[in-house]
PDB file of C-alpha atoms in Angstrom:
ATOM      1  CA  UNK A  17     -63.321  74.338   6.410  1.00 38.00           C
ATOM      2  CA  UNK A  18     -62.010  78.528   4.632  1.00 42.00           C
ATOM      3  CA  UNK A  19     -59.088  80.221   5.699  1.00 46.00           C
ATOM      4  CA  UNK A  20     -59.827  83.011   7.764  1.00 43.00           C
ATOM      5  CA  UNK A  21     -57.481  84.479   9.699  1.00 42.00           C
ATOM      6  CA  UNK A  22     -54.012  85.820   8.451  1.00 43.00           C
ATOM      7  CA  UNK A  23     -51.077  85.766  10.083  1.00 43.00           C
ATOM      8  CA  UNK A  24     -49.207  89.121   9.682  1.00 39.00           C
ATOM      9  CA  UNK A  25     -44.896  89.709   9.770  1.00 41.00           C
ATOM     10  CA  UNK A  26     -43.074  92.968   8.423  1.00 46.00           C
ATOM     11  CA  UNK A  27     -45.149  95.471   6.970  1.00 54.00           C
ATOM     12  CA  UNK A  28     -45.040  95.181   3.339  1.00 71.00           C
ATOM     13  CA  UNK A  29     -42.316  93.517   1.832  1.00 85.00           C
ATOM     14  CA  UNK A  30     -41.805  90.125   0.211  1.00 92.00           C
ATOM     15  CA  UNK A  31     -39.361  87.502   0.444  1.00 95.00           C
ATOM     16  CA  UNK A  32     -38.540  85.228  -2.005  1.00 96.00           C
ATOM     17  CA  UNK A  33     -36.920  81.774  -3.498  1.00 94.00           C
ATOM     18  CA  UNK A  34     -36.716  79.110  -5.070  1.00 93.00           C
ATOM     19  CA  UNK A  35     -38.691  75.808  -4.664  1.00 89.00           C
ATOM     20  CA  UNK A  36     -38.747  72.952  -7.469  1.00 86.00           C
ATOM     21  CA  UNK A  37     -38.158  74.829 -10.231  1.00 86.00           C
ATOM     22  CA  UNK A  38     -40.769  77.343  -9.259  1.00 91.00           C
ATOM     23  CA  UNK A  39     -40.170  80.979  -8.068  1.00 95.00           C
ATOM     24  CA  UNK A  40     -41.765  81.754  -4.767  1.00 95.00           C
ATOM     25  CA  UNK A  41     -42.568  85.359  -3.359  1.00 96.00           C
ATOM     26  CA  UNK A  42     -44.390  85.375   0.020  1.00 97.00           C
ATOM     27  CA  UNK A  43     -46.204  88.599   0.345  1.00 96.00           C
ATOM     28  CA  UNK A  44     -45.284  90.561   4.358  1.00 93.00           C
ATOM     29  CA  UNK A  45     -47.676  92.464   5.055  1.00 94.00           C
ATOM     30  CA  UNK A  46     -50.536  94.247   2.696  1.00 95.00           C
ATOM     31  CA  UNK A  47     -49.790  94.084  -0.977  1.00 95.00           C
ATOM     32  CA  UNK A  48     -51.194  97.187  -2.152  1.00 94.00           C
ATOM     33  CA  UNK A  49     -49.182 100.200  -4.190  1.00 91.00           C
ATOM     34  CA  UNK A  50     -46.301  99.945  -1.982  1.00 90.00           C
ATOM     35  CA  UNK A  51     -45.375  96.532  -2.243  1.00 90.00           C
ATOM     36  CA  UNK A  52     -46.004  95.870  -5.965  1.00 92.00           C
ATOM     37  CA  UNK A  53     -43.209  97.075  -7.203  1.00 92.00           C
ATOM     38  CA  UNK A  54     -40.900  94.801  -5.644  1.00 91.00           C
ATOM     39  CA  UNK A  55     -43.066  92.164  -7.232  1.00 94.00           C
ATOM     40  CA  UNK A  56     -43.197  93.555 -10.618  1.00 94.00           C
ATOM     41  CA  UNK A  57     -39.781  94.081 -10.509  1.00 93.00           C
ATOM     42  CA  UNK A  58     -37.982  90.397  -9.283  1.00 94.00           C
ATOM     43  CA  UNK A  59     -41.034  88.413 -11.007  1.00 94.00           C
ATOM     44  CA  UNK A  60     -39.560  90.498 -14.541  1.00 93.00           C
ATOM     45  CA  UNK A  61     -36.089  90.346 -13.386  1.00 92.00           C
ATOM     46  CA  UNK A  62     -37.119  86.481 -13.900  1.00 91.00           C
ATOM     47  CA  UNK A  63     -38.644  86.328 -16.804  1.00 92.00           C
ATOM     48  CA  UNK A  64     -35.661  88.406 -17.767  1.00 91.00           C
ATOM     49  CA  UNK A  65     -33.001  85.597 -17.415  1.00 89.00           C
ATOM     50  CA  UNK A  66     -35.428  83.045 -18.259  1.00 85.00           C
ATOM     51  CA  UNK A  67     -35.604  81.282 -15.649  1.00 78.00           C
ATOM     52  CA  UNK A  68     -39.057  82.056 -14.798  1.00 84.00           C
ATOM     53  CA  UNK A  69     -41.585  79.488 -15.666  1.00 86.00           C
ATOM     54  CA  UNK A  70     -44.065  79.242 -12.817  1.00 93.00           C
ATOM     55  CA  UNK A  71     -44.583  81.818 -10.031  1.00 96.00           C
ATOM     56  CA  UNK A  72     -45.854  81.055  -7.143  1.00 96.00           C
ATOM     57  CA  UNK A  73     -47.700  83.909  -4.782  1.00 97.00           C
ATOM     58  CA  UNK A  74     -47.948  83.365  -0.971  1.00 97.00           C
ATOM     59  CA  UNK A  75     -50.729  85.844   0.750  1.00 97.00           C
ATOM     60  CA  UNK A  76     -50.407  83.898   4.020  1.00 95.00           C
ATOM     61  CA  UNK A  77     -49.375  86.875   5.518  1.00 95.00           C
ATOM     62  CA  UNK A  78     -51.433  89.598   3.298  1.00 96.00           C
ATOM     63  CA  UNK A  79     -54.407  90.892   5.208  1.00 96.00           C
ATOM     64  CA  UNK A  80     -55.553  92.929   2.181  1.00 96.00           C
ATOM     65  CA  UNK A  81     -54.826  94.344  -1.086  1.00 97.00           C
ATOM     66  CA  UNK A  82     -55.832  97.146  -2.937  1.00 97.00           C
ATOM     67  CA  UNK A  83     -56.869  97.575  -6.876  1.00 97.00           C
ATOM     68  CA  UNK A  84     -53.173  98.110  -7.961  1.00 96.00           C
ATOM     69  CA  UNK A  85     -51.579  94.797  -6.512  1.00 97.00           C
ATOM     70  CA  UNK A  86     -54.438  92.903  -8.053  1.00 98.00           C
ATOM     71  CA  UNK A  87     -53.823  94.287 -10.684  1.00 98.00           C
ATOM     72  CA  UNK A  88     -49.731  94.098 -10.690  1.00 97.00           C
ATOM     73  CA  UNK A  89     -50.678  90.103 -10.482  1.00 98.00           C
ATOM     74  CA  UNK A  90     -52.863  90.121 -13.456  1.00 98.00           C
ATOM     75  CA  UNK A  91     -50.366  91.741 -15.542  1.00 97.00           C
ATOM     76  CA  UNK A  92     -47.757  89.541 -14.249  1.00 97.00           C
ATOM     77  CA  UNK A  93     -49.567  86.440 -14.432  1.00 97.00           C
ATOM     78  CA  UNK A  94     -50.018  87.925 -18.612  1.00 96.00           C
ATOM     79  CA  UNK A  95     -46.640  87.690 -19.193  1.00 95.00           C
ATOM     80  CA  UNK A  96     -46.234  84.154 -18.046  1.00 95.00           C
ATOM     81  CA  UNK A  97     -49.372  82.766 -19.519  1.00 94.00           C
ATOM     82  CA  UNK A  98     -47.713  84.266 -22.870  1.00 93.00           C
ATOM     83  CA  UNK A  99     -44.696  81.857 -22.096  1.00 91.00           C
ATOM     84  CA  UNK A 100     -46.842  79.222 -20.833  1.00 92.00           C
ATOM     85  CA  UNK A 101     -45.875  79.424 -17.621  1.00 92.00           C
ATOM     86  CA  UNK A 102     -48.190  80.387 -14.712  1.00 94.00           C
ATOM     87  CA  UNK A 103     -48.841  82.954 -11.405  1.00 96.00           C
ATOM     88  CA  UNK A 104     -49.880  80.565  -8.873  1.00 95.00           C
ATOM     89  CA  UNK A 105     -51.924  81.428  -5.330  1.00 96.00           C
ATOM     90  CA  UNK A 106     -51.578  79.922  -2.015  1.00 95.00           C
ATOM     91  CA  UNK A 107     -52.790  81.175   1.506  1.00 94.00           C
ATOM     92  CA  UNK A 108     -55.009  82.576   0.863  1.00 95.00           C
ATOM     93  CA  UNK A 109     -58.073  84.160   3.203  1.00 95.00           C
ATOM     94  CA  UNK A 110     -61.559  84.124   2.852  1.00 95.00           C
ATOM     95  CA  UNK A 111     -60.874  88.364   2.261  1.00 96.00           C
ATOM     96  CA  UNK A 112     -58.469  88.219  -0.369  1.00 97.00           C
ATOM     97  CA  UNK A 113     -59.767  85.102  -1.748  1.00 97.00           C
ATOM     98  CA  UNK A 114     -63.036  87.033  -1.712  1.00 97.00           C
ATOM     99  CA  UNK A 115     -61.310  90.210  -3.662  1.00 97.00           C
ATOM    100  CA  UNK A 116     -59.223  88.212  -6.247  1.00 98.00           C
ATOM    101  CA  UNK A 117     -63.087  85.964  -7.739  1.00 97.00           C
ATOM    102  CA  UNK A 118     -64.774  89.708  -7.384  1.00 97.00           C
ATOM    103  CA  UNK A 119     -62.473  90.494  -9.718  1.00 98.00           C
ATOM    104  CA  UNK A 120     -62.712  87.512 -12.153  1.00 98.00           C
ATOM    105  CA  UNK A 121     -58.710  87.368 -11.690  1.00 98.00           C
ATOM    106  CA  UNK A 122     -59.286  83.471 -11.196  1.00 97.00           C
ATOM    107  CA  UNK A 123     -59.534  82.953 -14.651  1.00 96.00           C
ATOM    108  CA  UNK A 124     -56.101  84.323 -14.610  1.00 97.00           C
ATOM    109  CA  UNK A 125     -54.638  82.827 -11.468  1.00 97.00           C
ATOM    110  CA  UNK A 126     -53.972  79.398 -10.846  1.00 95.00           C
ATOM    111  CA  UNK A 127     -55.738  79.933  -6.869  1.00 95.00           C
ATOM    112  CA  UNK A 128     -55.125  77.207  -3.995  1.00 90.00           C
ATOM    113  CA  UNK A 129     -58.777  75.568  -3.277  1.00 86.00           C
ATOM    114  CA  UNK A 130     -60.803  76.931  -0.179  1.00 83.00           C
ATOM    115  CA  UNK A 131     -59.679  74.301   2.125  1.00 82.00           C
ATOM    116  CA  UNK A 132     -56.071  75.936   1.432  1.00 77.00           C
ATOM    117  CA  UNK A 133     -54.968  72.477  -0.738  1.00 77.00           C
ATOM    118  CA  UNK A 134     -52.989  73.146  -2.679  1.00 81.00           C
ATOM    119  CA  UNK A 135     -49.452  70.851  -4.943  1.00 83.00           C
ATOM    120  CA  UNK A 136     -47.576  72.423  -1.951  1.00 82.00           C
ATOM    121  CA  UNK A 137     -49.710  71.768   1.190  1.00 81.00           C
ATOM    122  CA  UNK A 138     -47.541  69.208   2.677  1.00 84.00           C
ATOM    123  CA  UNK A 139     -43.775  71.451   2.055  1.00 89.00           C
ATOM    124  CA  UNK A 140     -45.371  74.968   2.821  1.00 90.00           C
ATOM    125  CA  UNK A 141     -43.830  75.505   6.497  1.00 91.00           C
ATOM    126  CA  UNK A 142     -40.604  74.045   5.075  1.00 93.00           C
ATOM    127  CA  UNK A 143     -40.136  76.496   2.433  1.00 93.00           C
ATOM    128  CA  UNK A 144     -41.710  79.695   3.826  1.00 94.00           C
ATOM    129  CA  UNK A 145     -39.044  79.096   6.121  1.00 94.00           C
ATOM    130  CA  UNK A 146     -36.304  79.072   3.083  1.00 94.00           C
ATOM    131  CA  UNK A 147     -37.899  82.384   1.730  1.00 95.00           C
ATOM    132  CA  UNK A 148     -35.492  85.776   2.372  1.00 95.00           C
ATOM    133  CA  UNK A 149     -36.596  89.231   2.469  1.00 92.00           C
ATOM    134  CA  UNK A 150     -35.937  90.653  -0.752  1.00 88.00           C
ATOM    135  CA  UNK A 151     -35.557  94.465  -1.700  1.00 81.00           C
ATOM    136  CA  UNK A 152     -34.806  95.100  -5.139  1.00 80.00           C
ATOM    137  CA  UNK A 153     -34.368  98.568  -6.154  1.00 74.00           C
ATOM    138  CA  UNK A 154     -37.386  98.920  -6.370  1.00 67.00           C
ATOM    139  CA  UNK A 155     -38.626 101.826  -3.030  1.00 64.00           C
ATOM    140  CA  UNK A 156     -41.635 103.459  -2.779  1.00 68.00           C
ATOM    141  CA  UNK A 157     -44.884 103.396  -3.975  1.00 69.00           C
ATOM    142  CA  UNK A 158     -45.741 102.670  -8.136  1.00 76.00           C
ATOM    143  CA  UNK A 159     -45.786 105.497 -10.351  1.00 89.00           C
ATOM    144  CA  UNK A 160     -49.118 106.586 -12.004  1.00 90.00           C
ATOM    145  CA  UNK A 161     -48.266 105.349 -15.114  1.00 93.00           C
ATOM    146  CA  UNK A 162     -47.646 101.864 -13.181  1.00 94.00           C
ATOM    147  CA  UNK A 163     -51.001 102.023 -11.338  1.00 94.00           C
ATOM    148  CA  UNK A 164     -52.607 102.854 -14.748  1.00 96.00           C
ATOM    149  CA  UNK A 165     -51.373  99.810 -15.744  1.00 96.00           C
ATOM    150  CA  UNK A 166     -52.378  97.968 -13.104  1.00 97.00           C
ATOM    151  CA  UNK A 167     -55.703  98.750 -13.473  1.00 97.00           C
ATOM    152  CA  UNK A 168     -56.191  98.539 -17.466  1.00 97.00           C
ATOM    153  CA  UNK A 169     -54.982  94.725 -17.325  1.00 97.00           C
ATOM    154  CA  UNK A 170     -58.253  94.459 -14.753  1.00 98.00           C
ATOM    155  CA  UNK A 171     -60.346  96.160 -17.442  1.00 97.00           C
ATOM    156  CA  UNK A 172     -58.425  93.627 -19.432  1.00 97.00           C
ATOM    157  CA  UNK A 173     -59.450  90.847 -17.555  1.00 97.00           C
ATOM    158  CA  UNK A 174     -62.566  91.481 -16.855  1.00 97.00           C
ATOM    159  CA  UNK A 175     -65.521  93.323 -19.017  1.00 96.00           C
ATOM    160  CA  UNK A 176     -67.237  94.269 -15.888  1.00 97.00           C
ATOM    161  CA  UNK A 177     -64.397  96.127 -14.278  1.00 97.00           C
ATOM    162  CA  UNK A 178     -65.010  98.990 -16.315  1.00 96.00           C
ATOM    163  CA  UNK A 179     -67.955  99.589 -13.873  1.00 97.00           C
ATOM    164  CA  UNK A 180     -65.700  99.840 -11.290  1.00 96.00           C
ATOM    165  CA  UNK A 181     -62.310 101.829 -12.098  1.00 97.00           C
ATOM    166  CA  UNK A 182     -63.400 103.645 -15.238  1.00 96.00           C
ATOM    167  CA  UNK A 183     -63.579 107.271 -13.113  1.00 96.00           C
ATOM    168  CA  UNK A 184     -59.780 105.682 -11.347  1.00 95.00           C
ATOM    169  CA  UNK A 185     -58.466 105.403 -15.643  1.00 96.00           C
ATOM    170  CA  UNK A 186     -59.974 108.700 -16.562  1.00 96.00           C
ATOM    171  CA  UNK A 187     -57.800 110.708 -13.752  1.00 95.00           C
ATOM    172  CA  UNK A 188     -55.271 107.951 -14.046  1.00 94.00           C
ATOM    173  CA  UNK A 189     -54.921 109.061 -17.675  1.00 94.00           C
ATOM    174  CA  UNK A 190     -54.933 112.393 -17.521  1.00 94.00           C
ATOM    175  CA  UNK A 191     -52.555 112.609 -14.431  1.00 91.00           C
ATOM    176  CA  UNK A 192     -49.519 110.350 -17.056  1.00 91.00           C
ATOM    177  CA  UNK A 193     -50.942 112.946 -19.443  1.00 92.00           C
ATOM    178  CA  UNK A 194     -50.217 116.060 -17.720  1.00 91.00           C
ATOM    179  CA  UNK A 195     -47.163 114.532 -16.625  1.00 86.00           C
ATOM    180  CA  UNK A 196     -45.493 113.727 -20.143  1.00 88.00           C
ATOM    181  CA  UNK A 197     -46.758 116.759 -21.319  1.00 88.00           C
ATOM    182  CA  UNK A 198     -45.526 119.125 -19.112  1.00 76.00           C
TER     183      UNK A 198
END
């Protein structure tokens, strides 16, 4: 039985914690270009401090994700894999699972089973209750450079994504070039 409903919490925020050596990030609200910078900041901070071998992203209260957010997940998964780490996804609705699979991210992300089973299934409620809201230093939308990087990562993961995002990449590359020139 697949999970089809999503409980929505505070809009566009994340809650974080650590469980048995894994960093947890619970996305509360849409996973989008607004929440991507906080997610990236938190995980990169963990990577830089050397305290991050595994990251679990909980999408239980995330009703939808945009391509920038999914590209951010792809980039973070790549950084973790370079260090022999992993990025796991739990709390998947059918919609979010379909979005990740459609972009080929199931090849680089560890996703819970379609029935919601994961190695944390028995402890999810306790884990979620132990997470703390985290605002980080970043607030606001991802910069054009970050949006461009996220979309490039999607194309690196799966060549089929070029058809979906080449026009977006072209616009973003022009915008970034114009900003750098002027």
